[in-house]
Short mmCIF file of C-alpha atoms and ligand atoms in Angstrom, two decimals:
data_model
loop_
_atom_site.label_atom_id
_atom_site.label_comp_id
_atom_site.label_asym_id
_atom_site.label_seq_id
_atom_site.Cartn_x
_atom_site.Cartn_y
_atom_site.Cartn_z
CA MET A 1 -11.42 18.54 91.49
CA THR A 2 -7.83 19.23 92.40
CA ASN A 3 -5.08 16.74 93.27
CA HIS A 4 -3.61 19.00 95.91
CA LYS A 5 -3.53 17.25 99.27
CA THR A 6 -4.89 19.68 101.82
CA ARG A 7 -2.34 20.41 104.54
CA ILE A 8 -3.92 20.86 107.93
CA ALA A 9 -2.50 22.36 111.13
CA VAL A 10 -4.23 21.48 114.39
CA PHE A 11 -3.95 23.95 117.27
CA CYS A 12 -4.25 22.33 120.71
CA SER A 13 -3.59 23.02 124.37
CA GLY A 14 -4.85 19.89 126.09
CA THR A 15 -5.75 16.24 125.86
CA GLY A 16 -6.14 16.19 122.10
CA SER A 17 -9.00 13.71 121.88
CA ASN A 18 -10.60 15.66 119.03
CA PHE A 19 -7.25 15.83 117.27
CA GLU A 20 -6.98 12.05 117.56
CA ALA A 21 -10.53 11.55 116.22
CA ILE A 22 -9.80 13.77 113.21
CA PHE A 23 -6.43 12.13 112.56
CA ASN A 24 -8.01 8.64 112.56
CA HIS A 25 -10.89 9.74 110.36
CA ILE A 26 -8.58 11.22 107.72
CA LYS A 27 -6.40 8.10 107.82
CA ASN A 28 -9.25 5.58 107.70
CA LYS A 29 -11.28 7.37 105.06
CA ARG A 30 -8.20 8.16 103.02
CA LEU A 31 -9.26 11.75 102.57
CA ASN A 32 -7.17 13.92 100.29
CA ALA A 33 -5.67 15.68 103.29
CA GLU A 34 -3.03 15.28 105.93
CA ILE A 35 -2.37 16.71 109.35
CA ALA A 36 0.98 18.32 108.71
CA LEU A 37 1.44 20.22 111.95
CA CYS A 38 0.41 20.30 115.58
CA LEU A 39 0.80 23.77 117.06
CA SER A 40 0.45 24.36 120.78
CA ASN A 41 1.00 27.17 123.24
CA ARG A 42 2.28 24.47 125.61
CA ALA A 43 5.52 22.54 125.27
CA GLN A 44 3.85 19.42 126.58
CA CYS A 45 0.27 18.24 126.44
CA GLY A 46 -1.60 15.13 125.31
CA ALA A 47 -2.05 16.51 121.82
CA MET A 48 1.67 17.20 121.38
CA GLU A 49 2.49 13.69 122.60
CA PHE A 50 -0.02 12.17 120.18
CA ALA A 51 1.46 14.17 117.30
CA LYS A 52 5.01 13.10 118.13
CA HIS A 53 4.00 9.43 118.34
CA ASN A 54 2.40 9.69 114.94
CA GLY A 55 5.23 11.43 113.13
CA ILE A 56 3.46 14.78 112.88
CA SER A 57 5.61 17.92 113.16
CA THR A 58 5.05 19.87 116.34
CA VAL A 59 5.73 23.45 117.24
CA GLN A 60 5.27 25.38 120.46
CA ILE A 61 4.40 29.01 119.92
CA SER A 62 3.35 31.10 122.86
CA GLU A 63 2.90 34.84 123.31
CA LYS A 64 5.40 34.68 126.14
CA GLN A 65 8.22 33.95 123.67
CA PHE A 66 7.76 37.33 121.94
CA GLU A 67 8.18 40.98 122.80
CA SER A 68 4.86 41.98 121.33
CA PHE A 69 1.58 40.40 120.32
CA ASP A 70 2.25 41.48 116.71
CA ASP A 71 5.54 39.57 116.72
CA PHE A 72 3.71 36.54 118.07
CA ALA A 73 1.06 36.75 115.33
CA PHE A 74 3.72 37.25 112.66
CA ALA A 75 5.65 34.17 113.86
CA MET A 76 2.48 32.10 113.80
CA ILE A 77 1.65 33.16 110.25
CA LYS A 78 5.24 32.53 109.13
CA CYS A 79 5.18 29.06 110.64
CA LEU A 80 1.91 28.20 108.87
CA LYS A 81 3.07 29.63 105.53
CA ASP A 82 6.50 27.93 105.77
CA GLN A 83 4.71 24.60 106.18
CA ASN A 84 2.30 25.36 103.31
CA ILE A 85 -0.70 24.98 105.60
CA ASP A 86 -4.09 25.31 103.90
CA ASN A 87 -6.43 24.92 106.86
CA VAL A 88 -6.27 25.28 110.63
CA LEU A 89 -8.39 23.30 113.10
CA LEU A 90 -8.69 24.53 116.65
CA ALA A 91 -9.15 21.53 118.93
CA GLY A 92 -9.04 22.49 122.57
CA TYR A 93 -6.79 25.48 121.82
CA MET A 94 -7.10 27.70 124.88
CA ARG A 95 -5.91 30.96 123.33
CA LYS A 96 -7.55 33.50 121.05
CA VAL A 97 -6.18 33.22 117.53
CA PRO A 98 -4.61 36.58 116.60
CA GLU A 99 -6.70 38.63 114.21
CA ALA A 100 -3.80 38.81 111.75
CA VAL A 101 -3.84 35.00 111.52
CA VAL A 102 -7.60 34.97 110.88
CA THR A 103 -7.09 37.58 108.16
CA ALA A 104 -4.24 35.56 106.60
CA PHE A 105 -6.46 32.43 106.49
CA PRO A 106 -9.95 33.70 105.65
CA ASP A 107 -12.64 30.97 105.89
CA LYS A 108 -9.90 28.41 106.47
CA ILE A 109 -9.97 28.06 110.26
CA LEU A 110 -12.46 25.87 112.13
CA ASN A 111 -13.21 25.61 115.83
CA ILE A 112 -15.32 23.20 117.85
CA HIS A 113 -17.37 24.54 120.73
CA PRO A 114 -19.05 22.26 123.29
CA ALA A 115 -22.53 23.84 123.11
CA LEU A 116 -25.22 24.82 120.64
CA LEU A 117 -23.98 28.20 119.43
CA PRO A 118 -25.00 31.00 119.38
CA LYS A 119 -26.08 30.06 122.91
CA PHE A 120 -23.40 29.59 125.59
CA GLY A 121 -20.55 31.04 123.56
CA GLY A 122 -18.22 34.01 123.88
CA GLU A 123 -15.47 35.05 126.24
CA GLY A 124 -15.29 32.97 129.43
CA MET A 125 -17.44 30.22 127.94
CA TYR A 126 -15.01 27.35 127.76
CA GLY A 127 -14.59 23.91 129.28
CA ILE A 128 -16.68 23.06 132.30
CA HIS A 129 -18.06 26.65 132.52
CA VAL A 130 -20.10 25.97 129.39
CA HIS A 131 -21.74 22.84 130.80
CA SER A 132 -22.40 24.46 134.19
CA ALA A 133 -24.13 27.37 132.43
CA VAL A 134 -26.23 25.01 130.30
CA ILE A 135 -27.42 23.09 133.39
CA SER A 136 -28.04 26.29 135.40
CA ALA A 137 -30.17 27.66 132.57
CA GLY A 138 -32.37 24.55 132.74
CA GLU A 139 -31.72 23.57 129.12
CA THR A 140 -33.00 20.16 128.03
CA GLU A 141 -30.61 19.99 125.07
CA SER A 142 -26.98 20.83 124.54
CA GLY A 143 -24.53 19.68 121.89
CA ALA A 144 -21.51 20.66 119.84
CA THR A 145 -20.91 23.21 117.10
CA VAL A 146 -18.19 23.39 114.47
CA HIS A 147 -17.84 26.89 113.08
CA PHE A 148 -15.46 28.99 111.03
CA VAL A 149 -13.32 31.34 113.08
CA ASN A 150 -13.60 35.08 112.63
CA GLU A 151 -12.43 38.00 114.76
CA GLU A 152 -15.07 37.45 117.45
CA TYR A 153 -15.17 34.54 119.89
CA ASP A 154 -17.54 31.79 118.72
CA LYS A 155 -19.28 34.04 116.17
CA GLY A 156 -18.13 32.68 112.78
CA ARG A 157 -20.37 30.84 110.30
CA ILE A 158 -21.66 27.53 111.64
CA LEU A 159 -20.62 24.54 109.51
CA LEU A 160 -22.20 21.68 111.51
CA GLN A 161 -24.05 21.30 114.76
CA ARG A 162 -25.40 18.28 116.66
CA LYS A 163 -27.60 17.96 119.74
CA VAL A 164 -27.34 15.75 122.80
CA PRO A 165 -29.91 15.58 125.61
CA VAL A 166 -29.33 17.17 128.99
CA LEU A 167 -30.54 14.65 131.58
CA ALA A 168 -32.27 15.58 134.84
CA ASP A 169 -29.44 14.19 136.97
CA ASP A 170 -26.58 15.56 134.84
CA THR A 171 -23.63 17.24 136.49
CA PRO A 172 -21.38 19.50 134.39
CA GLU A 173 -18.95 16.55 134.20
CA THR A 174 -21.47 13.97 132.93
CA LEU A 175 -22.79 16.44 130.38
CA ALA A 176 -19.22 17.29 129.29
CA ALA A 177 -18.50 13.61 128.68
CA ARG A 178 -21.66 13.19 126.54
CA VAL A 179 -20.87 16.31 124.51
CA LEU A 180 -17.23 15.28 124.01
CA GLU A 181 -18.31 11.91 122.62
CA CYS A 182 -20.54 13.80 120.19
CA GLU A 183 -17.63 16.09 119.26
CA HIS A 184 -15.49 13.10 118.28
CA ARG A 185 -18.00 12.21 115.58
CA LEU A 186 -18.98 15.74 114.60
CA TYR A 187 -15.56 17.34 114.09
CA PRO A 188 -14.29 14.71 111.61
CA GLU A 189 -17.56 15.02 109.66
CA ALA A 190 -17.21 18.79 109.61
CA VAL A 191 -13.63 18.54 108.36
CA GLU A 192 -14.79 16.20 105.60
CA LYS A 193 -17.54 18.66 104.68
CA MET A 194 -15.10 21.56 104.56
CA LEU A 195 -12.66 19.56 102.42
CA SER A 196 -15.32 18.49 99.94
CA GLU A 197 -16.53 22.08 99.63
CA GLN A 198 -12.96 23.31 99.11
CA GLN A 199 -11.88 20.58 96.73
CA SER A 200 -14.90 20.57 94.41
C1 GRF B 1 -13.49 20.12 123.68
O1 GRF B 1 -14.60 19.99 124.53
C2 GRF B 1 -13.69 21.30 122.75
O2 GRF B 1 -15.03 21.54 122.43
C3 GRF B 1 -13.15 22.43 123.55
O3 GRF B 1 -12.07 21.90 124.28
C4 GRF B 1 -12.23 20.50 124.43
C5 GRF B 1 -10.99 19.85 123.87
O4 GRF B 1 -10.85 18.52 124.21
N1 GRF B 1 -12.84 23.56 122.70
P1 GRF B 1 -9.68 17.66 123.53
O5 GRF B 1 -8.35 18.33 123.85
O6 GRF B 1 -9.95 17.58 122.07
O7 GRF B 1 -9.79 16.32 124.21
#
């Protein structure tokens, strides 16, 4: 058991409801961790606002700010290393994490996906597209998956997964809302699981 407080960076692009759920869980359960940084490709979004209101450092890093993708990846790694970040959580981050970042943080980056991977994952499978595909395929169950991030979209080792029913009269929007509610419980649990594995 180490006394080191795990320093977490959350990468977001949108509302940030998962970020908020994880933040509250860490605070309420007094886990030996802190969210030290909110990184976004967008200057403004719900997640960035939430971070600012809660005294969490924020940084906007976008490919557009750099001459090359390598420069972008290097800046991202430098930012994470400068802040002594141990783990990264992707929570509604709408960009692919550069391979160099994945290599610099092996088995340290988690993502949440709003379906039961390995089904309904991969490029193009994000947001409402996922739920539309699940309904079109006639699935009776969907859910959420927290997995480690590797070089391939949605292919890293699964850490936790939970099911929700798909109802006969579901629209992509009603299914999305049910899955998101599930995500808010699942992601904090997955973070706790990762921390206990790392800290033991
Ligand atoms: C979630 O459904 C997550 O699975 C997906 O993007 C959504 C993010 O929502 N990757 P929020 O920004 O956490 O509210």
